[in-house]
Amino acid sequence: MTQGAGQEPVVRTATLRDFRVPPYAQTPVPPQAPSAVPPPTPPPHAPEPTAPAPHTAVPPSHPPTPPAPPATVEPPHAPAPHQAPPHPGNAAVGDEPPEGYTPTERDLPVINRGDTVKIQTVPEARPETGEGRGPLYVVGDVHGYLDELVAALAAQGLIDADGNWAAGNARLWFLGDFTDRGPDGIGVIDLVMRLSAEAAAAGGYCKALMGNHELLLIGAKRFSDTPVNSGAGTATFQAAWLLNGGQKSDMDRLQDVHLQWMSRLDAVVEEDGHLLMHSDTTAYLDYGSTIEDVNDTITAILTRNDADECWDLFRKLTKRFAFRDEGGADAVRELLSTYGGQRIVHGHSPIPYLLGEVGTEDGEDGSGPVVNGPHVYADGLAIAMDGGVTMAGKLLVVQLPLHD
């Protein structure tokens, strides 16, 4: 497998200064200077095992490093011929966006609810070493930021200094969106696949959910420029993937084992009273009245390999903010009453947007968005886990349940 991570400058996601800009405004971002740091080499991958095997330590080729400081991004301006194309932050395919198509919507109205609660997690919490079910951890959207992921996992004691599973019987769930925007999405997938094997051998597990960017990458690989019924003109998965942060280095290194692994991911699970899903949307209800039905239906759609059907699935799971505004708590209760659990834990919508923190990628004062931990809202029934790593925020890895 060609190890081509970081061969091209990374296009980071910029944010709009003004959330009142009309929807799907396309904001160009100047290209960044290539980093002087050599590109990381992603760790070897291992397919998810069907049964625990004897533990074999596999030293990674990408040791944990502290997160790099956010790059300075100048305010958007009109692109010159040599600059990058209009930024994908609000992009849709064609002149008009399909109805409900919001893969990376940045300019929806922000309502800063007075009843939202910011909480701190307990950083000193560590995996249990006894028998039975270990502690439960969740990981927010990674989007190709492998260095930040390794550092966050190590900080929680889930991996050791060599990047190997060190959490015994702990349970670790990734909430989806492994690729796009960041430099090494395939490296992230390889790491998760390897940790899945190592965790199973140690009596725990490391699992992952389907995010909308997994659907986008699968579609771009399978259907490329095949036109799909977007609801508003011609669209293709390939164009949507490129417009929304797709990295050529990821596509060049994408293998069948990655596609098969992504295609088998569940969309919804329930763990210890937590209903885990990627997107903050009620669209999951369109695919079944039980968790098993939802997961089976989505797997069947991907198996049928119909471009229009896959596009419709992608479109629905890109919807967001269903739990944020008036009626948000009722939307959460509808999902909980249908699928079970006492709280929803999701990624997809960055916490700075849910909180109404508006600014450039690095913040108006250059400090970046302040994300101290997960965001609890919707009458305490929803927990947001996307710390906004793509906008110089924070990649969150936390233990559940949360403690105020």
mmCIF file of C-alpha atoms in Angstrom:
data_model
loop_
_atom_site.group_PDB
_atom_site.id
_atom_site.type_symbol
_atom_site.label_atom_id
_atom_site.label_comp_id
_atom_site.label_asym_id
_atom_site.label_seq_id
_atom_site.Cartn_x
_atom_site.Cartn_y
_atom_site.Cartn_z
ATOM 1 C CA MET A 1 0.000 0.000 0.000
ATOM 2 C CA THR A 2 1.336 3.392 -0.949
ATOM 3 C CA GLN A 3 1.996 5.521 2.074
ATOM 4 C CA GLY A 4 1.189 8.928 0.634
ATOM 5 C CA ALA A 5 -0.074 10.866 3.636
ATOM 6 C CA GLY A 6 0.497 14.572 3.617
ATOM 7 C CA GLN A 7 1.901 14.771 0.108
ATOM 8 C CA GLU A 8 -0.068 17.931 -0.611
ATOM 9 C CA PRO A 9 -0.863 21.042 1.478
ATOM 10 C CA VAL A 10 -3.788 20.427 3.779
ATOM 11 C CA VAL A 11 -6.888 22.496 3.179
ATOM 12 C CA ARG A 12 -8.251 23.384 6.583
ATOM 13 C CA THR A 13 -11.850 24.329 7.074
ATOM 14 C CA ALA A 14 -12.405 28.040 7.517
ATOM 15 C CA THR A 15 -15.443 29.497 9.159
ATOM 16 C CA LEU A 16 -17.496 32.516 8.188
ATOM 17 C CA ARG A 17 -17.230 35.681 10.245
ATOM 18 C CA ASP A 18 -20.920 36.331 9.774
ATOM 19 C CA PHE A 19 -23.435 33.516 10.196
ATOM 20 C CA ARG A 20 -26.021 35.629 8.369
ATOM 21 C CA VAL A 21 -24.324 35.099 5.032
ATOM 22 C CA PRO A 22 -26.843 33.450 2.668
ATOM 23 C CA PRO A 23 -26.734 29.643 2.718
ATOM 24 C CA TYR A 24 -24.101 27.911 0.633
ATOM 25 C CA ALA A 25 -21.966 31.045 0.262
ATOM 26 C CA GLN A 26 -18.669 29.784 -1.062
ATOM 27 C CA THR A 27 -15.773 31.326 0.827
ATOM 28 C CA PRO A 28 -12.305 30.979 -0.720
ATOM 29 C CA VAL A 29 -9.366 30.331 1.563
ATOM 30 C CA PRO A 30 -5.778 31.190 0.627
ATOM 31 C CA PRO A 31 -3.532 28.147 0.242
ATOM 32 C CA GLN A 32 -1.234 27.418 3.155
ATOM 33 C CA ALA A 33 2.494 27.091 2.892
ATOM 34 C CA PRO A 34 3.655 23.472 3.038
ATOM 35 C CA SER A 35 4.734 22.382 6.482
ATOM 36 C CA ALA A 36 8.404 21.897 7.133
ATOM 37 C CA VAL A 37 7.616 18.862 9.245
ATOM 38 C CA PRO A 38 7.924 15.566 7.332
ATOM 39 C CA PRO A 39 4.525 13.988 6.648
ATOM 40 C CA PRO A 40 3.449 11.237 9.034
ATOM 41 C CA THR A 41 3.407 7.640 7.909
ATOM 42 C CA PRO A 42 0.137 5.960 8.880
ATOM 43 C CA PRO A 43 0.328 2.863 11.052
ATOM 44 C CA PRO A 44 -0.298 -0.554 9.534
ATOM 45 C CA HIS A 45 -3.883 -1.670 9.522
ATOM 46 C CA ALA A 46 -5.490 -4.859 10.640
ATOM 47 C CA PRO A 47 -9.054 -5.905 9.829
ATOM 48 C CA GLU A 48 -11.528 -6.045 12.688
ATOM 49 C CA PRO A 49 -11.385 -9.586 14.111
ATOM 50 C CA THR A 50 -14.316 -11.945 14.301
ATOM 51 C CA ALA A 51 -12.959 -13.413 17.539
ATOM 52 C CA PRO A 52 -10.312 -12.256 20.014
ATOM 53 C CA ALA A 53 -6.828 -13.461 19.141
ATOM 54 C CA PRO A 54 -3.692 -13.580 21.290
ATOM 55 C CA HIS A 55 -2.379 -10.074 21.805
ATOM 56 C CA THR A 56 0.508 -9.101 19.595
ATOM 57 C CA ALA A 57 1.932 -5.656 20.049
ATOM 58 C CA VAL A 58 2.281 -3.876 16.740
ATOM 59 C CA PRO A 59 4.494 -0.836 17.111
ATOM 60 C CA PRO A 60 2.996 1.995 15.117
ATOM 61 C CA SER A 61 4.934 3.945 12.595
ATOM 62 C CA HIS A 62 3.323 7.114 13.878
ATOM 63 C CA PRO A 63 4.179 7.721 17.570
ATOM 64 C CA PRO A 64 2.015 10.103 19.573
ATOM 65 C CA THR A 65 2.951 13.726 19.407
ATOM 66 C CA PRO A 66 1.332 16.741 21.004
ATOM 67 C CA PRO A 67 -1.135 18.626 18.794
ATOM 68 C CA ALA A 68 0.453 21.204 16.560
ATOM 69 C CA PRO A 69 -0.544 24.818 17.146
ATOM 70 C CA PRO A 70 -3.187 26.105 14.739
ATOM 71 C CA ALA A 71 -1.902 27.690 11.571
ATOM 72 C CA THR A 72 -2.578 31.355 11.017
ATOM 73 C CA VAL A 73 -5.229 31.858 8.379
ATOM 74 C CA GLU A 74 -5.801 35.232 6.834
ATOM 75 C CA PRO A 75 -9.386 36.476 6.414
ATOM 76 C CA PRO A 76 -11.053 35.204 3.242
ATOM 77 C CA HIS A 77 -10.631 37.283 0.124
ATOM 78 C CA ALA A 78 -11.209 36.937 -3.567
ATOM 79 C CA PRO A 79 -9.087 34.119 -4.985
ATOM 80 C CA ALA A 80 -6.270 34.755 -7.424
ATOM 81 C CA PRO A 81 -5.751 32.314 -10.305
ATOM 82 C CA HIS A 82 -3.062 30.415 -8.383
ATOM 83 C CA GLN A 83 -5.132 29.997 -5.234
ATOM 84 C CA ALA A 84 -7.220 27.092 -4.030
ATOM 85 C CA PRO A 85 -10.791 26.790 -5.370
ATOM 86 C CA PRO A 86 -13.700 28.124 -3.305
ATOM 87 C CA HIS A 87 -13.603 26.531 0.093
ATOM 88 C CA PRO A 88 -15.861 23.543 0.775
ATOM 89 C CA GLY A 89 -17.287 24.857 4.011
ATOM 90 C CA ASN A 90 -20.658 25.702 2.496
ATOM 91 C CA ALA A 91 -20.354 24.085 -0.901
ATOM 92 C CA ALA A 92 -23.068 22.144 -2.665
ATOM 93 C CA VAL A 93 -23.058 20.604 -6.117
ATOM 94 C CA GLY A 94 -24.693 22.671 -8.815
ATOM 95 C CA ASP A 95 -26.174 26.146 -8.687
ATOM 96 C CA GLU A 96 -28.820 25.250 -6.127
ATOM 97 C CA PRO A 97 -28.383 22.898 -3.156
ATOM 98 C CA PRO A 98 -30.571 19.810 -2.899
ATOM 99 C CA GLU A 99 -33.343 20.101 -0.352
ATOM 100 C CA GLY A 100 -31.989 19.310 3.087
ATOM 101 C CA TYR A 101 -28.419 18.951 1.800
ATOM 102 C CA THR A 102 -26.159 20.425 4.467
ATOM 103 C CA PRO A 103 -22.917 18.409 4.571
ATOM 104 C CA THR A 104 -20.896 21.168 6.179
ATOM 105 C CA GLU A 105 -23.351 24.028 6.628
ATOM 106 C CA ARG A 106 -21.604 26.914 8.372
ATOM 107 C CA ASP A 107 -24.084 29.755 8.029
ATOM 108 C CA LEU A 108 -27.308 28.611 9.646
ATOM 109 C CA PRO A 109 -28.759 30.918 12.309
ATOM 110 C CA VAL A 110 -27.148 30.343 15.679
ATOM 111 C CA ILE A 111 -29.279 30.469 18.790
ATOM 112 C CA ASN A 112 -27.207 30.634 21.950
ATOM 113 C CA ARG A 113 -29.563 28.846 24.308
ATOM 114 C CA GLY A 114 -29.552 30.032 27.902
ATOM 115 C CA ASP A 115 -30.196 26.566 29.247
ATOM 116 C CA THR A 116 -27.149 24.914 27.726
ATOM 117 C CA VAL A 117 -24.630 23.462 30.116
ATOM 118 C CA LYS A 118 -20.877 23.295 29.712
ATOM 119 C CA ILE A 119 -19.275 20.573 31.732
ATOM 120 C CA GLN A 120 -15.805 19.382 32.473
ATOM 121 C CA THR A 121 -14.892 15.749 32.188
ATOM 122 C CA VAL A 122 -12.764 14.023 34.791
ATOM 123 C CA PRO A 123 -9.259 13.929 33.260
ATOM 124 C CA GLU A 124 -7.803 11.644 35.894
ATOM 125 C CA ALA A 125 -10.291 8.857 35.151
ATOM 126 C CA ARG A 126 -8.512 5.759 33.882
ATOM 127 C CA PRO A 127 -9.665 2.367 32.613
ATOM 128 C CA GLU A 128 -10.499 -0.254 35.177
ATOM 129 C CA THR A 129 -8.304 -3.311 35.354
ATOM 130 C CA GLY A 130 -10.729 -5.756 36.946
ATOM 131 C CA GLU A 131 -12.959 -8.382 35.393
ATOM 132 C CA GLY A 132 -16.197 -7.628 33.543
ATOM 133 C CA ARG A 133 -17.145 -4.620 31.478
ATOM 134 C CA GLY A 134 -14.582 -1.861 31.468
ATOM 135 C CA PRO A 135 -15.252 1.876 31.370
ATOM 136 C CA LEU A 136 -16.869 3.456 28.331
ATOM 137 C CA TYR A 137 -15.102 6.115 26.238
ATOM 138 C CA VAL A 138 -16.246 8.031 23.166
ATOM 139 C CA VAL A 139 -14.286 9.935 20.512
ATOM 140 C CA GLY A 140 -15.628 12.876 18.522
ATOM 141 C CA ASP A 141 -15.028 13.708 14.854
ATOM 142 C CA VAL A 142 -11.378 13.144 13.858
ATOM 143 C CA HIS A 143 -11.371 14.292 10.191
ATOM 144 C CA GLY A 144 -7.878 13.087 9.403
ATOM 145 C CA TYR A 145 -6.059 14.692 12.344
ATOM 146 C CA LEU A 146 -4.053 11.627 13.306
ATOM 147 C CA ASP A 147 -1.510 13.394 15.535
ATOM 148 C CA GLU A 148 -4.265 14.997 17.592
ATOM 149 C CA LEU A 149 -6.066 11.661 17.900
ATOM 150 C CA VAL A 150 -2.972 9.817 19.118
ATOM 151 C CA ALA A 151 -2.272 12.551 21.668
ATOM 152 C CA ALA A 152 -5.866 12.540 22.945
ATOM 153 C CA LEU A 153 -5.989 8.741 23.285
ATOM 154 C CA ALA A 154 -2.657 8.737 25.119
ATOM 155 C CA ALA A 155 -3.833 11.483 27.477
ATOM 156 C CA GLN A 156 -6.722 9.256 28.564
ATOM 157 C CA GLY A 157 -4.427 6.252 29.040
ATOM 158 C CA LEU A 158 -6.079 4.293 26.233
ATOM 159 C CA ILE A 159 -2.834 3.757 24.321
ATOM 160 C CA ASP A 160 0.767 3.609 25.518
ATOM 161 C CA ALA A 161 3.805 5.605 24.414
ATOM 162 C CA ASP A 162 4.209 3.291 21.421
ATOM 163 C CA GLY A 163 0.601 3.768 20.335
ATOM 164 C CA ASN A 164 -0.571 0.289 21.354
ATOM 165 C CA TRP A 165 -3.807 -0.475 23.194
ATOM 166 C CA ALA A 166 -3.194 -0.029 26.943
ATOM 167 C CA ALA A 167 -6.743 0.094 28.290
ATOM 168 C CA GLY A 168 -7.415 -3.561 29.113
ATOM 169 C CA ASN A 169 -11.146 -4.244 29.068
ATOM 170 C CA ALA A 170 -12.161 -0.636 28.353
ATOM 171 C CA ARG A 171 -14.792 0.062 25.688
ATOM 172 C CA LEU A 172 -14.039 2.726 23.092
ATOM 173 C CA TRP A 173 -16.506 4.072 20.526
ATOM 174 C CA PHE A 174 -15.639 6.409 17.670
ATOM 175 C CA LEU A 175 -18.603 8.527 16.541
ATOM 176 C CA GLY A 176 -17.606 8.665 12.860
ATOM 177 C CA ASP A 177 -16.074 11.098 10.360
ATOM 178 C CA PHE A 178 -12.528 9.745 10.166
ATOM 179 C CA THR A 179 -11.501 11.384 6.895
ATOM 180 C CA ASP A 180 -11.617 14.624 4.871
ATOM 181 C CA ARG A 181 -10.179 18.064 5.657
ATOM 182 C CA GLY A 182 -7.279 16.768 7.767
ATOM 183 C CA PRO A 183 -3.967 15.378 6.464
ATOM 184 C CA ASP A 184 -4.246 11.640 7.152
ATOM 185 C CA GLY A 185 -7.723 10.131 7.096
ATOM 186 C CA ILE A 186 -6.524 6.709 5.962
ATOM 187 C CA GLY A 187 -3.962 6.728 8.760
ATOM 188 C CA VAL A 188 -6.805 7.347 11.200
ATOM 189 C CA ILE A 189 -8.784 4.409 9.812
ATOM 190 C CA ASP A 190 -5.718 2.168 9.950
ATOM 191 C CA LEU A 191 -5.149 3.105 13.589
ATOM 192 C CA VAL A 192 -8.769 2.404 14.560
ATOM 193 C CA MET A 193 -8.697 -0.958 12.768
ATOM 194 C CA ARG A 194 -5.478 -1.942 14.530
ATOM 195 C CA LEU A 195 -6.727 -0.844 17.950
ATOM 196 C CA SER A 196 -9.893 -2.879 17.337
ATOM 197 C CA ALA A 197 -7.803 -6.039 17.083
ATOM 198 C CA GLU A 198 -5.584 -5.159 20.054
ATOM 199 C CA ALA A 199 -8.518 -4.194 22.279
ATOM 200 C CA ALA A 200 -10.352 -7.431 21.505
ATOM 201 C CA ALA A 201 -7.263 -9.435 22.417
ATOM 202 C CA ALA A 202 -7.055 -7.572 25.728
ATOM 203 C CA GLY A 203 -10.693 -8.223 26.664
ATOM 204 C CA GLY A 204 -12.073 -4.822 25.684
ATOM 205 C CA TYR A 205 -13.181 -3.380 22.395
ATOM 206 C CA CYS A 206 -12.701 -0.467 20.041
ATOM 207 C CA LYS A 207 -15.585 0.128 17.640
ATOM 208 C CA ALA A 208 -16.810 2.830 15.290
ATOM 209 C CA LEU A 209 -20.020 4.340 13.935
ATOM 210 C CA MET A 210 -20.900 5.426 10.424
ATOM 211 C CA GLY A 211 -20.505 9.157 9.790
ATOM 212 C CA ASN A 212 -21.695 11.145 6.810
ATOM 213 C CA HIS A 213 -18.086 11.523 5.602
ATOM 214 C CA GLU A 214 -17.699 7.736 5.508
ATOM 215 C CA LEU A 215 -20.756 7.666 3.227
ATOM 216 C CA LEU A 216 -19.234 10.463 1.157
ATOM 217 C CA LEU A 217 -15.891 8.690 0.713
ATOM 218 C CA ILE A 218 -17.563 5.362 -0.110
ATOM 219 C CA GLY A 219 -19.731 7.109 -2.692
ATOM 220 C CA ALA A 220 -16.818 8.997 -4.251
ATOM 221 C CA LYS A 221 -14.879 5.752 -4.663
ATOM 222 C CA ARG A 222 -17.771 3.626 -5.903
ATOM 223 C CA PHE A 223 -19.687 6.073 -8.075
ATOM 224 C CA SER A 224 -17.154 8.797 -8.911
ATOM 225 C CA ASP A 225 -18.776 11.130 -11.484
ATOM 226 C CA THR A 226 -21.985 9.138 -11.921
ATOM 227 C CA PRO A 227 -24.862 11.664 -11.829
ATOM 228 C CA VAL A 228 -27.259 11.229 -8.935
ATOM 229 C CA ASN A 229 -30.769 12.516 -8.333
ATOM 230 C CA SER A 230 -29.904 15.359 -6.006
ATOM 231 C CA GLY A 231 -33.326 17.026 -6.004
ATOM 232 C CA ALA A 232 -31.843 20.227 -7.459
ATOM 233 C CA GLY A 233 -29.982 19.521 -10.645
ATOM 234 C CA THR A 234 -27.039 17.284 -11.341
ATOM 235 C CA ALA A 235 -24.758 16.151 -8.539
ATOM 236 C CA THR A 236 -22.023 13.562 -8.147
ATOM 237 C CA PHE A 237 -20.370 11.989 -5.126
ATOM 238 C CA GLN A 238 -16.943 12.845 -6.509
ATOM 239 C CA ALA A 239 -17.745 16.559 -6.746
ATOM 240 C CA ALA A 240 -19.379 16.619 -3.306
ATOM 241 C CA TRP A 241 -16.389 14.841 -1.761
ATOM 242 C CA LEU A 242 -13.890 17.289 -3.252
ATOM 243 C CA LEU A 243 -15.989 20.297 -2.307
ATOM 244 C CA ASN A 244 -16.262 19.105 1.272
ATOM 245 C CA GLY A 245 -12.660 18.484 2.179
ATOM 246 C CA GLY A 246 -11.747 15.315 0.302
ATOM 247 C CA GLN A 247 -7.982 14.719 0.280
ATOM 248 C CA LYS A 248 -6.330 13.211 -2.801
ATOM 249 C CA SER A 249 -3.785 11.444 -0.616
ATOM 250 C CA ASP A 250 -6.632 9.591 1.131
ATOM 251 C CA MET A 251 -8.199 8.499 -2.153
ATOM 252 C CA ASP A 252 -4.827 7.333 -3.504
ATOM 253 C CA ARG A 253 -4.308 5.111 -0.442
ATOM 254 C CA LEU A 254 -7.875 3.873 -0.073
ATOM 255 C CA GLN A 255 -8.017 0.075 -0.334
ATOM 256 C CA ASP A 256 -10.806 -2.483 -0.494
ATOM 257 C CA VAL A 257 -10.243 -3.395 3.149
ATOM 258 C CA HIS A 258 -10.995 0.203 4.139
ATOM 259 C CA LEU A 259 -14.156 0.285 2.024
ATOM 260 C CA GLN A 260 -15.364 -3.028 3.436
ATOM 261 C CA TRP A 261 -14.697 -1.896 6.984
ATOM 262 C CA MET A 262 -16.550 1.402 6.521
ATOM 263 C CA SER A 263 -19.483 -0.274 4.771
ATOM 264 C CA ARG A 264 -20.071 -2.584 7.750
ATOM 265 C CA LEU A 265 -20.151 0.147 10.401
ATOM 266 C CA ASP A 266 -23.294 0.516 12.494
ATOM 267 C CA ALA A 267 -25.111 3.849 12.468
ATOM 268 C CA VAL A 268 -26.673 3.713 15.962
ATOM 269 C CA VAL A 269 -25.837 1.815 19.158
ATOM 270 C CA GLU A 270 -26.886 1.961 22.811
ATOM 271 C CA GLU A 271 -24.289 1.623 25.561
ATOM 272 C CA ASP A 272 -24.955 2.020 29.285
ATOM 273 C CA GLY A 273 -28.001 4.192 28.678
ATOM 274 C CA HIS A 274 -26.228 6.334 26.058
ATOM 275 C CA LEU A 275 -27.671 6.348 22.539
ATOM 276 C CA LEU A 276 -24.620 6.857 20.333
ATOM 277 C CA MET A 277 -24.974 8.249 16.795
ATOM 278 C CA HIS A 278 -22.976 10.469 14.506
ATOM 279 C CA SER A 279 -25.444 13.123 13.352
ATOM 280 C CA ASP A 280 -27.687 15.357 15.429
ATOM 281 C CA THR A 281 -30.708 14.602 13.265
ATOM 282 C CA THR A 282 -33.947 12.666 13.518
ATOM 283 C CA ALA A 283 -33.421 11.234 10.003
ATOM 284 C CA TYR A 284 -32.418 7.889 11.552
ATOM 285 C CA LEU A 285 -36.143 7.348 12.142
ATOM 286 C CA ASP A 286 -36.558 6.978 8.367
ATOM 287 C CA TYR A 287 -34.587 3.734 8.468
ATOM 288 C CA GLY A 288 -36.276 1.719 11.190
ATOM 289 C CA SER A 289 -38.064 1.666 14.527
ATOM 290 C CA THR A 290 -35.321 -0.290 16.310
ATOM 291 C CA ILE A 291 -31.544 0.062 16.424
ATOM 292 C CA GLU A 292 -31.183 -3.274 14.676
ATOM 293 C CA ASP A 293 -33.555 -2.204 11.895
ATOM 294 C CA VAL A 294 -31.682 1.048 11.310
ATOM 295 C CA ASN A 295 -28.305 -0.651 11.079
ATOM 296 C CA ASP A 296 -29.602 -3.486 8.879
ATOM 297 C CA THR A 297 -31.377 -1.066 6.536
ATOM 298 C CA ILE A 298 -28.324 1.144 6.057
ATOM 299 C CA THR A 299 -26.067 -1.865 5.499
ATOM 300 C CA ALA A 300 -28.528 -3.171 2.912
ATOM 301 C CA ILE A 301 -28.522 0.178 1.090
ATOM 302 C CA LEU A 302 -24.745 0.151 0.832
ATOM 303 C CA THR A 303 -24.818 -3.485 -0.290
ATOM 304 C CA ARG A 304 -27.284 -2.746 -3.109
ATOM 305 C CA ASN A 305 -24.804 -0.200 -4.446
ATOM 306 C CA ASP A 306 -27.400 2.082 -6.013
ATOM 307 C CA ALA A 307 -25.984 5.601 -6.473
ATOM 308 C CA ASP A 308 -29.279 7.443 -5.987
ATOM 309 C CA GLU A 309 -30.174 5.438 -2.886
ATOM 310 C CA CYS A 310 -26.730 5.984 -1.367
ATOM 311 C CA TRP A 311 -26.936 9.704 -2.140
ATOM 312 C CA ASP A 312 -30.291 9.977 -0.398
ATOM 313 C CA LEU A 313 -28.818 8.252 2.672
ATOM 314 C CA PHE A 314 -25.826 10.606 2.652
ATOM 315 C CA ARG A 315 -28.092 13.638 2.222
ATOM 316 C CA LYS A 316 -30.283 12.694 5.175
ATOM 317 C CA LEU A 317 -27.387 11.971 7.529
ATOM 318 C CA THR A 318 -25.801 15.341 6.772
ATOM 319 C CA LYS A 319 -28.719 17.169 8.395
ATOM 320 C CA ARG A 320 -27.891 18.789 11.711
ATOM 321 C CA PHE A 321 -29.008 20.965 14.652
ATOM 322 C CA ALA A 322 -32.235 19.002 15.264
ATOM 323 C CA PHE A 323 -31.634 19.093 19.027
ATOM 324 C CA ARG A 324 -30.393 22.647 19.381
ATOM 325 C CA ASP A 325 -33.253 25.109 19.111
ATOM 326 C CA GLU A 326 -36.876 25.263 20.203
ATOM 327 C CA GLY A 327 -38.288 21.755 20.159
ATOM 328 C CA GLY A 328 -34.815 20.228 20.306
ATOM 329 C CA ALA A 329 -35.428 18.396 23.565
ATOM 330 C CA ASP A 330 -38.622 16.908 22.116
ATOM 331 C CA ALA A 331 -36.669 15.653 19.102
ATOM 332 C CA VAL A 332 -34.198 13.955 21.439
ATOM 333 C CA ARG A 333 -37.029 12.395 23.438
ATOM 334 C CA GLU A 334 -38.559 10.997 20.246
ATOM 335 C CA LEU A 335 -35.319 9.211 19.392
ATOM 336 C CA LEU A 336 -34.812 7.963 22.945
ATOM 337 C CA SER A 337 -38.364 6.664 23.184
ATOM 338 C CA THR A 338 -37.907 4.834 19.881
ATOM 339 C CA TYR A 339 -34.433 3.378 20.306
ATOM 340 C CA GLY A 340 -33.857 3.435 24.074
ATOM 341 C CA GLY A 341 -31.335 5.134 26.300
ATOM 342 C CA GLN A 342 -31.423 8.149 28.592
ATOM 343 C CA ARG A 343 -29.079 10.487 26.662
ATOM 344 C CA ILE A 344 -27.966 10.954 23.067
ATOM 345 C CA VAL A 345 -24.242 11.318 22.413
ATOM 346 C CA HIS A 346 -23.386 12.616 18.939
ATOM 347 C CA GLY A 347 -20.718 14.254 16.805
ATOM 348 C CA HIS A 348 -21.190 16.016 13.438
ATOM 349 C CA SER A 349 -22.058 19.577 14.542
ATOM 350 C CA PRO A 350 -19.048 21.413 16.017
ATOM 351 C CA ILE A 351 -19.563 22.650 19.559
ATOM 352 C CA PRO A 352 -18.520 26.238 18.688
ATOM 353 C CA TYR A 353 -21.525 26.464 16.355
ATOM 354 C CA LEU A 354 -23.899 24.978 18.902
ATOM 355 C CA LEU A 355 -22.683 27.579 21.383
ATOM 356 C CA GLY A 356 -22.893 30.468 18.930
ATOM 357 C CA GLU A 357 -19.178 31.230 19.018
ATOM 358 C CA VAL A 358 -18.536 32.967 15.702
ATOM 359 C CA GLY A 359 -15.175 33.906 14.242
ATOM 360 C CA THR A 360 -12.466 32.985 11.821
ATOM 361 C CA GLU A 361 -10.704 29.651 11.905
ATOM 362 C CA ASP A 362 -8.234 30.881 14.502
ATOM 363 C CA GLY A 363 -10.645 33.168 16.322
ATOM 364 C CA GLU A 364 -10.899 36.932 16.172
ATOM 365 C CA ASP A 365 -8.017 37.267 18.617
ATOM 366 C CA GLY A 366 -5.965 34.419 17.180
ATOM 367 C CA SER A 367 -6.739 32.108 20.090
ATOM 368 C CA GLY A 368 -9.188 29.823 18.263
ATOM 369 C CA PRO A 369 -12.532 28.570 19.538
ATOM 370 C CA VAL A 370 -12.566 27.634 23.203
ATOM 371 C CA VAL A 371 -13.680 24.027 23.692
ATOM 372 C CA ASN A 372 -13.111 22.723 27.194
ATOM 373 C CA GLY A 373 -15.072 19.511 26.815
ATOM 374 C CA PRO A 374 -18.354 18.042 25.596
ATOM 375 C CA HIS A 375 -21.427 20.248 25.381
ATOM 376 C CA VAL A 376 -24.596 19.154 27.211
ATOM 377 C CA TYR A 377 -27.842 20.695 25.965
ATOM 378 C CA ALA A 378 -31.489 19.979 25.041
ATOM 379 C CA ASP A 379 -32.595 19.861 28.687
ATOM 380 C CA GLY A 380 -29.506 17.801 29.504
ATOM 381 C CA LEU A 381 -30.567 15.010 27.134
ATOM 382 C CA ALA A 382 -27.949 15.527 24.391
ATOM 383 C CA ILE A 383 -24.150 15.543 24.521
ATOM 384 C CA ALA A 384 -22.211 17.026 21.599
ATOM 385 C CA MET A 385 -18.729 15.577 21.026
ATOM 386 C CA ASP A 386 -17.405 17.360 17.917
ATOM 387 C CA GLY A 387 -14.844 19.709 19.449
ATOM 388 C CA GLY A 388 -14.104 21.400 16.122
ATOM 389 C CA VAL A 389 -10.613 20.036 15.465
ATOM 390 C CA THR A 390 -10.904 21.183 11.828
ATOM 391 C CA MET A 391 -11.267 24.796 12.992
ATOM 392 C CA ALA A 392 -8.423 24.734 15.526
ATOM 393 C CA GLY A 393 -10.723 23.494 18.264
ATOM 394 C CA LYS A 394 -10.183 20.280 20.203
ATOM 395 C CA LEU A 395 -10.399 16.573 19.441
ATOM 396 C CA LEU A 396 -12.434 15.127 22.308
ATOM 397 C CA VAL A 397 -11.911 11.723 23.914
ATOM 398 C CA VAL A 398 -13.983 11.416 27.094
ATOM 399 C CA GLN A 399 -15.261 8.831 29.527
ATOM 400 C CA LEU A 400 -18.993 8.280 30.009
ATOM 401 C CA PRO A 401 -20.969 8.979 32.056
ATOM 402 C CA LEU A 402 -19.951 12.586 32.361
ATOM 403 C CA HIS A 403 -19.618 14.165 35.808
ATOM 404 C CA ASP A 404 -20.674 17.766 36.333
#
